XYZ file of C-alpha atoms in Angstrom:
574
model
C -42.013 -31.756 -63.417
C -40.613 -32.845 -60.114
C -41.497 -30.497 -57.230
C -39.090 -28.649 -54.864
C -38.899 -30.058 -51.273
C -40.465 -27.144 -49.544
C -38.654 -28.535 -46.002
C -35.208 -28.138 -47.921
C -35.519 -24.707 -49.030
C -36.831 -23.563 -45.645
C -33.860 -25.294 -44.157
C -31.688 -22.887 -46.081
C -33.415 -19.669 -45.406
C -32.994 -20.844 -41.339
C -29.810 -21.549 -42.143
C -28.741 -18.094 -43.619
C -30.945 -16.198 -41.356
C -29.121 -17.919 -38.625
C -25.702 -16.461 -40.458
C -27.131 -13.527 -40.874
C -27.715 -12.882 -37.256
C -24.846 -14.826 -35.566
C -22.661 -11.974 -38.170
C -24.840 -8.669 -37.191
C -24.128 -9.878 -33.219
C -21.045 -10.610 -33.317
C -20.139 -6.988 -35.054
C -22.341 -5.349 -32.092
C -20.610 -7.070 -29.531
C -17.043 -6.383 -31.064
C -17.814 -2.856 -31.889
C -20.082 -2.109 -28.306
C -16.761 -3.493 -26.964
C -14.346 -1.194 -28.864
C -17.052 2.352 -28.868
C -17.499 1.762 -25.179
C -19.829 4.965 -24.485
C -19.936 6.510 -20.913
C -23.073 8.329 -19.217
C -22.577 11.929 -18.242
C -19.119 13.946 -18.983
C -17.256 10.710 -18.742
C -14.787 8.804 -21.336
C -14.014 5.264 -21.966
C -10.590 4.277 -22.812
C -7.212 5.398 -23.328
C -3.552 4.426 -21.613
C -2.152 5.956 -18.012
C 0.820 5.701 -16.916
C 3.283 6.859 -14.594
C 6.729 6.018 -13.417
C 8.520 4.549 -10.406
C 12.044 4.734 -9.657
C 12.343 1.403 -8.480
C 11.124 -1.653 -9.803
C 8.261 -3.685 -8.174
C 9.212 -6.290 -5.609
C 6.515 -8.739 -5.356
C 2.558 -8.477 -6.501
C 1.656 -10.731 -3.907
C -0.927 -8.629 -1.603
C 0.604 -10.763 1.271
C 3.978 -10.213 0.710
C 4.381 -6.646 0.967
C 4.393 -3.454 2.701
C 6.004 -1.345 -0.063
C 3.280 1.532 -0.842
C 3.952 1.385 -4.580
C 3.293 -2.403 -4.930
C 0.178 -1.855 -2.808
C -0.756 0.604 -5.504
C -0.312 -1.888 -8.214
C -1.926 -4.512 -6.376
C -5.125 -3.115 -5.186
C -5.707 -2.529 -9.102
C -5.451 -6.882 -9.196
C -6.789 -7.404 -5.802
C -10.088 -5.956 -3.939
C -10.275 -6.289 -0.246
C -13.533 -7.576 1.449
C -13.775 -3.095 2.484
C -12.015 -0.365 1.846
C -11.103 3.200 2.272
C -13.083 5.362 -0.240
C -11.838 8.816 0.066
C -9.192 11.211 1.604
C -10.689 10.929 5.278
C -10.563 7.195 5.275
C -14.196 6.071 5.242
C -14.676 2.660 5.503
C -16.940 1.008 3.108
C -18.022 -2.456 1.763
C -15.948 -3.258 -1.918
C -16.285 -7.531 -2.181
C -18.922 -7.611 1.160
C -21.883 -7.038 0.560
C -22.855 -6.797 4.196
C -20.832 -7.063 7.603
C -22.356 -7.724 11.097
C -20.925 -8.144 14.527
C -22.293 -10.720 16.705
C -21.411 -12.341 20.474
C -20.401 -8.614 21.765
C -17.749 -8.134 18.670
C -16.013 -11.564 19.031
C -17.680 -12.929 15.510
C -17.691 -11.196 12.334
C -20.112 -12.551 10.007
C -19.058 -11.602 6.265
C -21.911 -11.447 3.061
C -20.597 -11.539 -0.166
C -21.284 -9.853 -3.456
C -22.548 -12.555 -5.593
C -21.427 -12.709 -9.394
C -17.660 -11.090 -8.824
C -15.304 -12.968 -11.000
C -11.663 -13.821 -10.624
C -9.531 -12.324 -14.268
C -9.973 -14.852 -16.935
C -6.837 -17.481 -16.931
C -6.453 -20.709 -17.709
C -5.946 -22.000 -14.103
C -9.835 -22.467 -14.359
C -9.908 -24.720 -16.909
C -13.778 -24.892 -17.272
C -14.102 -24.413 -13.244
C -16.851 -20.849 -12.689
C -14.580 -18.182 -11.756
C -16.669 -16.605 -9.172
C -15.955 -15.636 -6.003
C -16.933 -17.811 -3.277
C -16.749 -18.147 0.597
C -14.111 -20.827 0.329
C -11.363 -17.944 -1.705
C -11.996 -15.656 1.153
C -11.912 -18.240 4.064
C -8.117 -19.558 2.086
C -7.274 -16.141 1.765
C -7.380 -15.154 5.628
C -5.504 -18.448 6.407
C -2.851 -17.439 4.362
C -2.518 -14.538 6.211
C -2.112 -16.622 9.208
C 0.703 -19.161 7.859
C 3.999 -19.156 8.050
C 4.270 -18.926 4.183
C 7.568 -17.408 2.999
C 4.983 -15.345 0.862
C 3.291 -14.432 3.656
C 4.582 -10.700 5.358
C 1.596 -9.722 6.897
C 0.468 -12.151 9.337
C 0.956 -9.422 12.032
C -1.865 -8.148 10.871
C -4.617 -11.495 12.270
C -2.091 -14.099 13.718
C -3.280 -13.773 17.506
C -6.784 -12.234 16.563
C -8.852 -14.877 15.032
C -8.875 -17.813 17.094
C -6.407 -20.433 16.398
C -4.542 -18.444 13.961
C -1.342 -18.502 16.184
C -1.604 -22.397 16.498
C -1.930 -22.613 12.694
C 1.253 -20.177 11.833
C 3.133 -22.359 14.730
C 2.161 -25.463 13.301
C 3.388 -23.615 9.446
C -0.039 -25.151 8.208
C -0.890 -25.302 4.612
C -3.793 -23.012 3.942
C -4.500 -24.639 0.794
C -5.100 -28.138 2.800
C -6.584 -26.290 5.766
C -8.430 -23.350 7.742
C -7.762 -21.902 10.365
C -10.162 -22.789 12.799
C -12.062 -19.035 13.384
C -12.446 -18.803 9.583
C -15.092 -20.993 9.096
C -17.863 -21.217 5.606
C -21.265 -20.905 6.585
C -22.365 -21.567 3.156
C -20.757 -20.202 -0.275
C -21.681 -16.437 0.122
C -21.200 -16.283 3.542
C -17.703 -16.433 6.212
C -17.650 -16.133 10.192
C -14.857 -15.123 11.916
C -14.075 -15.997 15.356
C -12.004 -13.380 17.368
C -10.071 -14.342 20.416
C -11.332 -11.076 21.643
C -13.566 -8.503 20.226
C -10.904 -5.877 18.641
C -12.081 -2.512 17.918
C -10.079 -2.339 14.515
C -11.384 -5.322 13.052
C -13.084 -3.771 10.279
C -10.367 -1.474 9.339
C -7.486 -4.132 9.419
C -9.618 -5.980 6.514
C -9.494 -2.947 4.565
C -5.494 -3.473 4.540
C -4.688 -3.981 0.805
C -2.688 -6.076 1.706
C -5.869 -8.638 2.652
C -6.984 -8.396 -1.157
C -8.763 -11.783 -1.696
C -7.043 -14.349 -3.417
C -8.026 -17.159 -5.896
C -7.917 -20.594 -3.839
C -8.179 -21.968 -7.428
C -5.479 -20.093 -9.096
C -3.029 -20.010 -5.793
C -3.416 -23.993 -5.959
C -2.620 -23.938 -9.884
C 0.512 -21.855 -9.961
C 1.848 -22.129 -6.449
C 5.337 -20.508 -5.336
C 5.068 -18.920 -9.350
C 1.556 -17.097 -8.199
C 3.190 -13.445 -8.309
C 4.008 -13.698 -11.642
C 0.437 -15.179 -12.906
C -1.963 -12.468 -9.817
C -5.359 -13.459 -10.271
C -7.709 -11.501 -8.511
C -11.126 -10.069 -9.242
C -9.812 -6.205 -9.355
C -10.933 -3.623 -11.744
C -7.564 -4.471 -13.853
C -5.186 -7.945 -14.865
C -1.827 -8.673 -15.153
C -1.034 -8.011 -19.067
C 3.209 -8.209 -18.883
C 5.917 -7.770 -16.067
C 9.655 -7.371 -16.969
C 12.497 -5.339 -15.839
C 11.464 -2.373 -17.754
C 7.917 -1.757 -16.466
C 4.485 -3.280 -15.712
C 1.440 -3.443 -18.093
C -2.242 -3.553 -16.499
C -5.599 -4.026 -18.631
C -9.106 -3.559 -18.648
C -11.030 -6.230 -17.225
C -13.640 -5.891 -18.839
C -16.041 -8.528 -16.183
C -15.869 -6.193 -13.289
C -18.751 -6.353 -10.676
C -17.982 -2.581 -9.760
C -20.401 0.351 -11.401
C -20.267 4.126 -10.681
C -23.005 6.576 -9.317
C -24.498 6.994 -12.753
C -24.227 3.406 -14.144
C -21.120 3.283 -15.494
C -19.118 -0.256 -15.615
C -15.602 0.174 -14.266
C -12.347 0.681 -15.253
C -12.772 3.423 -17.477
C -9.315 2.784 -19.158
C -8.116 0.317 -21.451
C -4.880 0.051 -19.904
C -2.161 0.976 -17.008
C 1.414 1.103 -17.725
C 4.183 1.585 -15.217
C 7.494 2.415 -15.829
C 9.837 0.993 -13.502
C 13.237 2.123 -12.332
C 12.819 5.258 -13.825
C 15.560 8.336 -13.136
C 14.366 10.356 -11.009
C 15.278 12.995 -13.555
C 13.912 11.312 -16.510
C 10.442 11.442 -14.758
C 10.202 15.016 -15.209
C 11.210 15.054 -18.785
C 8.728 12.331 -19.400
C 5.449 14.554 -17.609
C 6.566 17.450 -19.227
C 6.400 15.142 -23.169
C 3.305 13.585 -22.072
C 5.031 10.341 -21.555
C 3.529 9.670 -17.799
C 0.359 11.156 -16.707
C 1.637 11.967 -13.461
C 4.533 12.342 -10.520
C 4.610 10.834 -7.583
C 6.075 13.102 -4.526
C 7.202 16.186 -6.163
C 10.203 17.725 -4.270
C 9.840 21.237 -3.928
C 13.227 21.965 -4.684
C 13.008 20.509 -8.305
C 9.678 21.766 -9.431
C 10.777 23.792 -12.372
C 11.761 20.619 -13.739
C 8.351 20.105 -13.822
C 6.548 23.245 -14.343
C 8.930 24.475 -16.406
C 10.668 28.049 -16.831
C 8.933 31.317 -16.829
C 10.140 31.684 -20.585
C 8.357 28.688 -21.350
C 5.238 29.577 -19.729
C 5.215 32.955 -21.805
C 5.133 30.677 -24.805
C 2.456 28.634 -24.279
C 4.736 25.434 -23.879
C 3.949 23.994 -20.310
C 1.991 21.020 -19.932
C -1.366 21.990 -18.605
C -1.509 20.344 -15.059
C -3.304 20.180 -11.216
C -1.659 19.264 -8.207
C -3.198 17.087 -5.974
C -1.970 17.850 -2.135
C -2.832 15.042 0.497
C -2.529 15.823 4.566
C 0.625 13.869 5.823
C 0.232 10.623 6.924
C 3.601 9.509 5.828
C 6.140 9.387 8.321
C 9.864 8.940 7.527
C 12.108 8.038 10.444
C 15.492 6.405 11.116
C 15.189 2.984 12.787
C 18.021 0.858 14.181
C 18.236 -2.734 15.945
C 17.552 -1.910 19.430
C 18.481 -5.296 20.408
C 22.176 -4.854 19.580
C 25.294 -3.377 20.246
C 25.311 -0.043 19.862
C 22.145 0.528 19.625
C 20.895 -1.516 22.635
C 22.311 1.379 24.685
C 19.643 4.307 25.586
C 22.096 7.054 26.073
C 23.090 6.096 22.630
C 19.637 6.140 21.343
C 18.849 9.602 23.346
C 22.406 10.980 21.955
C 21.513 10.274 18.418
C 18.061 12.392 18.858
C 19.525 15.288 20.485
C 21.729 15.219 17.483
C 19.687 15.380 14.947
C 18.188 18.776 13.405
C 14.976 17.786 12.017
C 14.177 21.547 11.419
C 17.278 22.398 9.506
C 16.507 19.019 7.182
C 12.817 20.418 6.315
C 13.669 23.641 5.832
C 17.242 23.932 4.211
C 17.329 20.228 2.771
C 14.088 20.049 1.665
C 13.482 23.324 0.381
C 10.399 23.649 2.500
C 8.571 19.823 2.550
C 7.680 18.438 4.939
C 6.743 19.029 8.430
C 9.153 18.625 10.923
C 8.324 15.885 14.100
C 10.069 17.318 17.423
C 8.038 15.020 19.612
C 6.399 11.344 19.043
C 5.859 9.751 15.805
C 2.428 10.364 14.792
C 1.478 12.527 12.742
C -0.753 14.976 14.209
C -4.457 14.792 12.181
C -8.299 15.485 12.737
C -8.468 12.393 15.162
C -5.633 12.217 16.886
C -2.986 14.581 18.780
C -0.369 13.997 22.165
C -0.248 17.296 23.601
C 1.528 15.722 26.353
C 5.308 14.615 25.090
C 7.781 17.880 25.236
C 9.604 18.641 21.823
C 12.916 18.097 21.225
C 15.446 20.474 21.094
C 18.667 19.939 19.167
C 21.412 19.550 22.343
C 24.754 18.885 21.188
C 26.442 19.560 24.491
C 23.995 16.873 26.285
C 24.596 14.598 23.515
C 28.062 14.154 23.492
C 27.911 13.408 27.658
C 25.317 11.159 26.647
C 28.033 9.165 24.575
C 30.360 9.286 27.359
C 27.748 7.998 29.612
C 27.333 5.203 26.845
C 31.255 4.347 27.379
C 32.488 6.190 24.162
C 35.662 8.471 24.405
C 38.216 9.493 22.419
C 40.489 6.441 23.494
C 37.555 4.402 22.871
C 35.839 5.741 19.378
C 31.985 4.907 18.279
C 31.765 2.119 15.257
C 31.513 3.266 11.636
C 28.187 2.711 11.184
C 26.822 2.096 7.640
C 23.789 3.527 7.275
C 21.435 2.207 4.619
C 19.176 4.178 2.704
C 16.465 2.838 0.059
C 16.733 5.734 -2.180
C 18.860 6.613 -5.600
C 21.861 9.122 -5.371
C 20.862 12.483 -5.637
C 17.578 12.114 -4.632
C 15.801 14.015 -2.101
C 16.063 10.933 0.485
C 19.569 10.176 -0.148
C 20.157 14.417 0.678
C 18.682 14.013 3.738
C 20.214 11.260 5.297
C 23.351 12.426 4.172
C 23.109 15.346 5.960
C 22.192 13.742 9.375
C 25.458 11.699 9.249
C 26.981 15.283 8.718
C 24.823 15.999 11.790
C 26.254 13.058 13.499
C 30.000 13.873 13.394
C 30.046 16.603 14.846
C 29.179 14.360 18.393
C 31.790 11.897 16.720
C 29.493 9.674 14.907
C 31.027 8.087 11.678
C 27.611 7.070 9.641
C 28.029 6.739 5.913
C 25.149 6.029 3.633
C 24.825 2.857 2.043
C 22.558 3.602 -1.355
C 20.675 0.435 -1.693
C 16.818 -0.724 -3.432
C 14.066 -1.325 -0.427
C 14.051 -5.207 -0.878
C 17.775 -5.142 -0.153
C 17.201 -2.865 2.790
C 14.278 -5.181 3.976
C 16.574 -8.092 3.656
C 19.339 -6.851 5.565
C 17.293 -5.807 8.267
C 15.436 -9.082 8.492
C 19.151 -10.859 8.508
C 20.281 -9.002 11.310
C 22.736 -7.034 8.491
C 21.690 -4.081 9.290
C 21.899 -1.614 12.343
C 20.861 1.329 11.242
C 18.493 2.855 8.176
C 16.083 5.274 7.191
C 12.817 4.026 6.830
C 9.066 5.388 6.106
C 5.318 4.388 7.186
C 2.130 4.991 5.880
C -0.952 4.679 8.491
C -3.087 1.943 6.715
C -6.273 4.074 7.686
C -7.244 6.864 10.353
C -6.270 5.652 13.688
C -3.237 5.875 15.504
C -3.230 2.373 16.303
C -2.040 1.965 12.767
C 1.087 3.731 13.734
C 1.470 2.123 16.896
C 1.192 -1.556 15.844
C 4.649 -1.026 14.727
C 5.872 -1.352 17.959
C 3.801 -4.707 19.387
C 5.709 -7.569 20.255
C 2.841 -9.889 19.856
C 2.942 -13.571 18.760
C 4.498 -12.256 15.212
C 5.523 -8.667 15.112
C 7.490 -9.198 11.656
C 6.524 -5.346 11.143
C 8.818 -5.062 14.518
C 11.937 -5.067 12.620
C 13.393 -2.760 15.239
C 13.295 -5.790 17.568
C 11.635 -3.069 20.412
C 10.045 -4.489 23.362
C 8.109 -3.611 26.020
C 5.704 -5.326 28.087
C 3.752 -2.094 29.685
C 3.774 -1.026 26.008
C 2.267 -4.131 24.574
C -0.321 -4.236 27.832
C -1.820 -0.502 26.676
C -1.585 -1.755 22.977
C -3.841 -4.452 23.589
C -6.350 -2.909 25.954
C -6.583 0.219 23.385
C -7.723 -1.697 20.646
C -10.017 -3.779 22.743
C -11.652 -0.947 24.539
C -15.377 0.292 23.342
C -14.599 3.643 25.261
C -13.239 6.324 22.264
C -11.515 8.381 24.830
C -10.287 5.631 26.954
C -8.434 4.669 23.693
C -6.915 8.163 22.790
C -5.646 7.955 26.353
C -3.757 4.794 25.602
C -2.686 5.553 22.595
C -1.390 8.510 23.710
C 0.519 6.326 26.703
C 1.904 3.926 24.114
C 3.266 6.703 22.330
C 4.814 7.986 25.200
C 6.363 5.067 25.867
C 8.338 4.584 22.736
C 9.313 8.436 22.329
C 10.886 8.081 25.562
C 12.693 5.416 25.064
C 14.141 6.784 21.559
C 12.628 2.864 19.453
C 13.309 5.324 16.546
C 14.012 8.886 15.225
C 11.021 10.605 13.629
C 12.326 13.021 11.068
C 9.585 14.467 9.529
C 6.049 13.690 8.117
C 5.269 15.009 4.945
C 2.172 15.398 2.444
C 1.182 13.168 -0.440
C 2.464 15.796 -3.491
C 1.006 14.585 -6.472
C 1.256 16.496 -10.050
C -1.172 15.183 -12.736
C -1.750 15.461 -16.508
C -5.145 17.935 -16.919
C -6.232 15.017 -18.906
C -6.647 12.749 -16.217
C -9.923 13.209 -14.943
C -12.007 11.375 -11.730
C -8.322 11.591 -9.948
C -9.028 9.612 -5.794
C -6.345 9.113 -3.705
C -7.261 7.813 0.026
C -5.344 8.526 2.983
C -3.067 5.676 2.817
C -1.712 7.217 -0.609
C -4.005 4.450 -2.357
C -5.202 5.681 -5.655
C -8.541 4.059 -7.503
C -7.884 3.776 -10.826
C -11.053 2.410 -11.873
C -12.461 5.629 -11.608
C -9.679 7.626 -13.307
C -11.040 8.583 -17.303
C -9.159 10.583 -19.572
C -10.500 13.359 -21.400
C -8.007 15.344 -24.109
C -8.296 19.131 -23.651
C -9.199 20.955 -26.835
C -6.718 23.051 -28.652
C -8.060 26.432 -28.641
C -5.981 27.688 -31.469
């Protein structure tokens, strides 16, 4: 009898043992992935959305300003810091550590090791992980002349030879700027020109969310539409209808009791949404929550007393931010009419910002009868005078200006980034009511903010209404918006002012705290009283949300983390 080959047989076993065990992983891993289980009261998965009324213009951090893009992109992009509550508090997100050398004119930057940039095939085999060399690209990017790029206000001039690089419209993907410089792989110095008191804070700007050198050299001009970034979501679909964000589910980030972020599976954002149809949508459970609640229309949203009484209102919070927003009226100061102070000072005394809060408004916001800034926990001007609405001094102001009967004021079309009927469009259609009656004929021009933005940049445009955000707690963040440095693209009111840009500068270079309230406080003297805009009002972040939604952060720039939002179904008592 011919005996069994004992190597053969055992060959087998391996070889179904191996099976065996490649089959009872690969059903953990699947179903770990799928029965995600979070420590303490928290959940893991689920879809949030919300709506916008307009859709997205770019998800390019660099590219824009717009504060609901910024909210879509820090989900894609994280910044080197970043704000981490209401009061602004600066902490580290992709640095691990940050030190100021040579008296604050080098900033030496530590990364987190083992962050990875969203899977895509722009790698090809190449590690994904965030190196020196993406953050070092990123910064000169900032500092080109890219068509992309619409922040380079925010380090052209500070690091040195940022302004020769955006001159020379260098390449960052062929070279640095010469103050960003790789120490080694985890590691970036920055050279500053001088040693800027805001440093730290302007890297928080989501706007400065690090980019993929990789990826950016891959897709090129078509990068927007393929965002790779190391954020707590990716890019899952973009089209006219909305935008759909997923889990990534390689994110460095972990919460205070272990947790791996992003809690939910998914984002999805409805774009150019009714205003109207957004509170039909909240109250069927469609969006999880609205953005800027108008006080007049919040039985839209809460519903009827009626319906209360039978049970049928969605169970909600509201989430009330201190104002930080500012919405004002700017106009091209550079050009005829508006070149013209008396013109400028007519307009103000014109204008009756309480009568727009109060009747308009139903009650939001808080009107701003002197400066522009937003008065807060660390800053305040006690020294401009308010204005008081002056007809009579108005219309010899136009005179003054050369306007008289015989020789009428332009129609002037006023442009306004809002939909018809909304709360915005109300408003500004009542100051050009406000405006005739000194023999101003404004008419509002209903268009979307990229159209505004373009118009502006063009020179199209003489006159719109306009909003700002302070990027974090300082009043320079305000103030910036008036510096005619070596770029001011955020300057799109063409003002200029060399005592003002002489106090600008030596505020945010001063070590002194109240030597820099003092000249911020100058600065904003200077551009009340020479009327570079109209302040209207400033008003709170009003934010209604779906009792569902649970871990709910929104920072004083209006930036929300989603990462830590989880959702949690309330149980039907009945």
């Amino acid at each position: 009898m011919a005996m069994k080959n004992p190597f053969k047989s055992s060959k087998f076993v391996f070889f179904f043992l191996a099976l065996g065990l490649f089959v009872v992983l690969f059903f953990y891993l699947w179903n770990s992935q799928s029965t995600r289980v979070a420590k303490g009261d928290k959940m893991y998965g689920g879809i949030f959305s919300y709506a916008l009324s307009e859709p997205l213009t770019s998800l390019f951090p660099l590219e824009t300003n717009s504060l609901s893009d910024l909210r879509v992109i820090s989900q894609l992009f994280d910044p080197l810091v970043k704000q981490s509550d209401s009061k602004g508090t600066i902490q580290n997100c992709l640095a691990e550590k940050i030190e100021l050398k040579d008296n604050g004119k080098c900033v030496y930057i530590r990364l987190r090791k083992g962050v990875l940039f969203h899977k895509d095939d722009c790698f090809a085999g190449e590690s994904r992980e965030l190196t020196a060399y993406d953050v070092a690209f990123t910064l000169s990017f900032a500092c080109s002349k890219n068509k992309q790029n619409q922040s380079s206000n925010l380090l052209v001039g500070k690091i040195v030879g940022s302004e020769q690089f955006y001159k020379n419209n260098e390449n960052p993907l062929e070279k640095l700027v010469i103050g960003v410089q790789v120490i080694h792989p985890s590691l970036v110095k920055i050279v500053l020109t001088k040693p800027y008191n805001n440093i730290i804070q302007l890297l928080s700007h989501p706007s400065l969310g690090i980019i993929s050198k990789t990826a950016c050299a891959y897709y090129k001009d078509a990068f927007q539409k393929h965002p790779v970034g190391s954020g707590p979501f990716y890019l899952g679909s973009i089209s006219e209808k909305g935008v759909k964000l997923y889990r990534n589910n390689d994110y460095w980030s972990f919460d205070e009791l272990g947790n791996q972020l992003p809690f939910l599976d998914e984002i999805n954002i409805n774009t150019q949404t009714a205003l109207s149809d957004e509170y039909v949508l909240f109250s069927q459970k469609k969006v999880d929550l609205l953005f800027d609640l108008p006080a007049n229309q919040l039985d839209l949203a809460f519903g009827t007393l009626s319906e209360a009484k039978k049970g049928k209102n969605l169970l909600h919070r509201v989430h009330i931010q201190k104002a930080s927003k500012i919405n004002y009226i700017g106009w091209d100061v550079s050009k005829p009419p508006f070149n013209n102070l008396y013109v400028r000072q007519a307009f103000e005394l014109a204008i009756d910002r309480n009568r727009i809060c109060n009747e308009v408004l139903s009650g939001d916001g808080q009107a701003i009868t002197h400066g522009f800034i937003p008065t807060s926990n660390f800053y305040s001007n006690p020294f401009l005078s308010d204005v008081q609405v002056d007809l009579k001094t108005a219309k010899n102001l136009m005179q003054k200006a050369g306007y008289f009967p015989s020789r009428s004021f332009p129609k002037i079309p006023f442009y306004v980034n809002a939909q018809l009927g909304s709360t915005s469009d109300l408003w500004c259609r009542d100051v050009c009511r406000q405006l005739s009656k000194i023999g101003i004929q404004a008419f509002v021009v209903n268009v979307s903010t990229k159209e505004r933005d373009q118009k502006i940049i063009n020179g199209g445009a003489l006159l719109w209404k306009a909003g700002w955000v302070g990027d974090y707690p300082d009043a320079e963040s305000y103030l910036r918006l008036f510096y005619h440095g070596p770029n001011f693209k955020e300057n799109l009111v063409k003002f200029e002012n060399q005592h003002f840009d002489q106090l600008y500068l030596k505020s945010t270079l001063t070590k002194n705290a109240q030597e820099k309230k003092a000249l911020q406080r100058m600065c904003e003297s200077i551009v009340a009283n020479d009327c570079a805009i109209i302040p209207v009002y400033s008003e709170d972040f009003f934010v209604m949300i779906n009792l569902r939604v649970r871990g709910f952060e929104m920072n004083s720039s209006g930036i929300i983390d989603f990462a830590k939002i989880f959702l949690k179904e309330l149980k039907n008592k009945n």
